[in-house]
PDB file of C-alpha atoms in Angstrom:
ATOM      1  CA  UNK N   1       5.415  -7.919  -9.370  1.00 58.00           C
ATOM      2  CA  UNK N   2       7.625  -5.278  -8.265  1.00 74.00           C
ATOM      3  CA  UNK N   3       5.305  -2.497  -6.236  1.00 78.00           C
ATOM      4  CA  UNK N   4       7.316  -0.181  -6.243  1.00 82.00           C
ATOM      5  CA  UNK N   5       8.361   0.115  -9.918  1.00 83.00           C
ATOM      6  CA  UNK N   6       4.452   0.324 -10.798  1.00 85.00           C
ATOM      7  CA  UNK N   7       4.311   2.952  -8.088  1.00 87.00           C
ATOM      8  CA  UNK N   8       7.416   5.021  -9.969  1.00 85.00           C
ATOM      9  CA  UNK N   9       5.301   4.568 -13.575  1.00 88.00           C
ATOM     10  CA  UNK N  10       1.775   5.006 -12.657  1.00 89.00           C
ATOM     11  CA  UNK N  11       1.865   8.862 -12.043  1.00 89.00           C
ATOM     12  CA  UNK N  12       4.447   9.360 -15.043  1.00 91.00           C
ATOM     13  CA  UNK N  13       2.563  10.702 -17.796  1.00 92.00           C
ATOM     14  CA  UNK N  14       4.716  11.410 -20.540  1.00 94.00           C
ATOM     15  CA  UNK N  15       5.491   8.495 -22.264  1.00 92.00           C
ATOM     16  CA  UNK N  16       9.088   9.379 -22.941  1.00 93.00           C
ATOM     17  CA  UNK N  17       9.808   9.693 -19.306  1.00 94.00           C
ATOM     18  CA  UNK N  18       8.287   6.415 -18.333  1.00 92.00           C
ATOM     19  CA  UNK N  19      10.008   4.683 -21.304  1.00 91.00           C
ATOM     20  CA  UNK N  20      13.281   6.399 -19.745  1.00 91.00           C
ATOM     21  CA  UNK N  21      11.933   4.790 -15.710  1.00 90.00           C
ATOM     22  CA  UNK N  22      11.060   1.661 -17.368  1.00 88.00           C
ATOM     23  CA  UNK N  23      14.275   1.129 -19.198  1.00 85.00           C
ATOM     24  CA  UNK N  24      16.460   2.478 -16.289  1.00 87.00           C
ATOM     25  CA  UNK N  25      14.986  -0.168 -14.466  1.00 86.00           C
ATOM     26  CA  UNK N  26      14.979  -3.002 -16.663  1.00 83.00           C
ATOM     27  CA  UNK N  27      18.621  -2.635 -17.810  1.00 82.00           C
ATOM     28  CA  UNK N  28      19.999  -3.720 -14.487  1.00 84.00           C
ATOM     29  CA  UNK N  29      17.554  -7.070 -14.701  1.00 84.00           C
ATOM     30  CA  UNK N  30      20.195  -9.829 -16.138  1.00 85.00           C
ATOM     31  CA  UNK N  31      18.195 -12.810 -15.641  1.00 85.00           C
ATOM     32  CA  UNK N  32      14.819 -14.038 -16.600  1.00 83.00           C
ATOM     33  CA  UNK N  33      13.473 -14.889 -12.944  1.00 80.00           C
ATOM     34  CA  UNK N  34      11.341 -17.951 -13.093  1.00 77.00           C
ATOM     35  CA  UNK N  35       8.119 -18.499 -11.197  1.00 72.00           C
ATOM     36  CA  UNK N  36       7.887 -19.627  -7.483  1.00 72.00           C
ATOM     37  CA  UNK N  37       7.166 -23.440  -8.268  1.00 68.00           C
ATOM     38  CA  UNK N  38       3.749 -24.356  -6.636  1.00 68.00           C
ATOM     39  CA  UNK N  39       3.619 -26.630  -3.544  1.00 68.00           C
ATOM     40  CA  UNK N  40       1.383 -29.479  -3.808  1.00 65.00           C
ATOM     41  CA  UNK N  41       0.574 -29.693  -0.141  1.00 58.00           C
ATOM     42  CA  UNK N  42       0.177 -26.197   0.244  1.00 57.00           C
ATOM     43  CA  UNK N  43      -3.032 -24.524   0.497  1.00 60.00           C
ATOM     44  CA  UNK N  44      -3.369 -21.633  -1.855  1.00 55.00           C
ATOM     45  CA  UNK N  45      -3.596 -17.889  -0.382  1.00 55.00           C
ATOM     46  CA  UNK N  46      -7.399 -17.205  -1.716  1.00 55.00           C
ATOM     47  CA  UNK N  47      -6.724 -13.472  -0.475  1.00 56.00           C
ATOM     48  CA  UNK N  48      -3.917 -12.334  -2.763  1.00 59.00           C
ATOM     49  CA  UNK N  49      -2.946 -14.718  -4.886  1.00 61.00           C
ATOM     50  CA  UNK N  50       0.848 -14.116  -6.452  1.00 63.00           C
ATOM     51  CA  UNK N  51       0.507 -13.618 -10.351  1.00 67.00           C
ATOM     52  CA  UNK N  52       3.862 -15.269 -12.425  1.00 65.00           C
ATOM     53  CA  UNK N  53       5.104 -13.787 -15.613  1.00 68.00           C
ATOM     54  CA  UNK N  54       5.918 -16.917 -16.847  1.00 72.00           C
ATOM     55  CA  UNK N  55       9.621 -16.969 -16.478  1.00 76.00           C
ATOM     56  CA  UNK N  56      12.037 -18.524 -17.741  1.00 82.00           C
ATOM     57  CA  UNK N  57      15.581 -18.351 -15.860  1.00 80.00           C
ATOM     58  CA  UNK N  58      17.695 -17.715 -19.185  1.00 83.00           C
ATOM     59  CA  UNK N  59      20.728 -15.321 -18.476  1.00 85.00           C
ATOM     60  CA  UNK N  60      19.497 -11.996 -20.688  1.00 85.00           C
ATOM     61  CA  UNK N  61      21.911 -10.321 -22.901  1.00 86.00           C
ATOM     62  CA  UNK N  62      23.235  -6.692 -23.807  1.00 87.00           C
ATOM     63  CA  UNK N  63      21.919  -5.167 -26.715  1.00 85.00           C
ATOM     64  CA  UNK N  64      24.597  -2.686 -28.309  1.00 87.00           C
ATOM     65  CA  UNK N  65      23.408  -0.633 -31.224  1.00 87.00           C
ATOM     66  CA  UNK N  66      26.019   0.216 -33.485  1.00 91.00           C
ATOM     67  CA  UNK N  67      24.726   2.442 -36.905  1.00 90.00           C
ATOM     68  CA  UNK N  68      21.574   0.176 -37.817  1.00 90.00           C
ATOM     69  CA  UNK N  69      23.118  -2.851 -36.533  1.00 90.00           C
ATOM     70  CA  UNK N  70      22.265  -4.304 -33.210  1.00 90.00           C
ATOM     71  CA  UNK N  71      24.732  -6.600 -31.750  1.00 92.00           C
ATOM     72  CA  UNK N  72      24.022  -9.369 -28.617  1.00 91.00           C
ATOM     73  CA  UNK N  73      26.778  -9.253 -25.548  1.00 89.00           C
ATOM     74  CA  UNK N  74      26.451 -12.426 -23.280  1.00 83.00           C
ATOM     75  CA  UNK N  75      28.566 -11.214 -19.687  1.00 78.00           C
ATOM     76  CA  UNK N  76      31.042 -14.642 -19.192  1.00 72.00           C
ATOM     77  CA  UNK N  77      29.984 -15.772 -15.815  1.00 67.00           C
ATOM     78  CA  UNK N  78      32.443 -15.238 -12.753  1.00 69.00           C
ATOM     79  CA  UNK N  79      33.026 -19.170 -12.257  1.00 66.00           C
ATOM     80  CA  UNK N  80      34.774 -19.595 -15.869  1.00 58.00           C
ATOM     81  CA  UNK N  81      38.872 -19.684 -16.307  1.00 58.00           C
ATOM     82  CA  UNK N  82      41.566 -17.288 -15.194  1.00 57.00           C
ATOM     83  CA  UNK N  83      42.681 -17.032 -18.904  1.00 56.00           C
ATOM     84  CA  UNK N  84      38.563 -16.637 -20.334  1.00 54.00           C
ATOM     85  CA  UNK N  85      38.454 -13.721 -18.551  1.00 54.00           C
ATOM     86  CA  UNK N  86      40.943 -11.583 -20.162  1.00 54.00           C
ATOM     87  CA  UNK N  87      38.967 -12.655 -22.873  1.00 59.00           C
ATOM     88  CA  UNK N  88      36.151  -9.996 -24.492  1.00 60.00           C
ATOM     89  CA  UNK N  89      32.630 -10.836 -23.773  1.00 64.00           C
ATOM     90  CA  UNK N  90      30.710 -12.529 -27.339  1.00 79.00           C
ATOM     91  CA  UNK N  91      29.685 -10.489 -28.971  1.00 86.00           C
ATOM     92  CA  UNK N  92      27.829 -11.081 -32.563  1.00 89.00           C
ATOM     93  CA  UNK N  93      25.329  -9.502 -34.929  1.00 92.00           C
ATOM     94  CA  UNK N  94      21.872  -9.837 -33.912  1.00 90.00           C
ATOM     95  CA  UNK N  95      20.238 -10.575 -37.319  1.00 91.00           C
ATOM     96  CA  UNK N  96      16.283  -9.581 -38.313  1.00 88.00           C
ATOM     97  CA  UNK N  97      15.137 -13.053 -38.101  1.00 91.00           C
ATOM     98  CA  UNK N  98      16.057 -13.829 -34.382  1.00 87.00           C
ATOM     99  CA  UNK N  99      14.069 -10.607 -33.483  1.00 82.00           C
ATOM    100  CA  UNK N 100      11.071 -12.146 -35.048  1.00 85.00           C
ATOM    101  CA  UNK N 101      11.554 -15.131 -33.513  1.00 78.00           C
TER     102      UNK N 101
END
């Protein structure tokens, strides 16, 4: 989807520096973009038709490590209260079975 991320990771061949591009670039990505929806009317480009990843729009969460324990941080969004914000973010243990799941 993004040209010029597959552009940064196709001539990368050690895999440690194109986990370190991929996750540099993915930990700035917040939300799940969902897919363009499809027009009905609209006549499909037959020339290059626009792949989806089949998203879903769900705000995406921190993942702190902390020993062995990972931990899920949700950012409060900027609309809630005054008196929310002075608040810490959520933050909780993310256990084995949500992984999996």
């Amino acid at each position: 989807s993004d040209l010029n991320f597959a552009d940064k990771i196709r001539h990368v061949r050690d895999p440690k520096r194109r986990m370190g591009i991929v996750w540099a670039h993915c930990k700035t990505k917040m939300v799940c973009e969902a897919d363009e929806p499809k027009e009905e009317g609209a006549e499909a480009d037959v020339d290059d038709p626009k792949k989806g990843h089949g998203g879903c729009g769900h705000i995406q969460p921190l993942i702190r490590k902390e020993g062995l324990k990972l931990f899920v941080q949700y950012k409060r969004p900027k609309d809630d209260d005054e008196d929310v914000k002075s608040l810490q973010p959520d933050k909780r243990l993310f256990t084995p079975s949500e992984v999996y799941t």
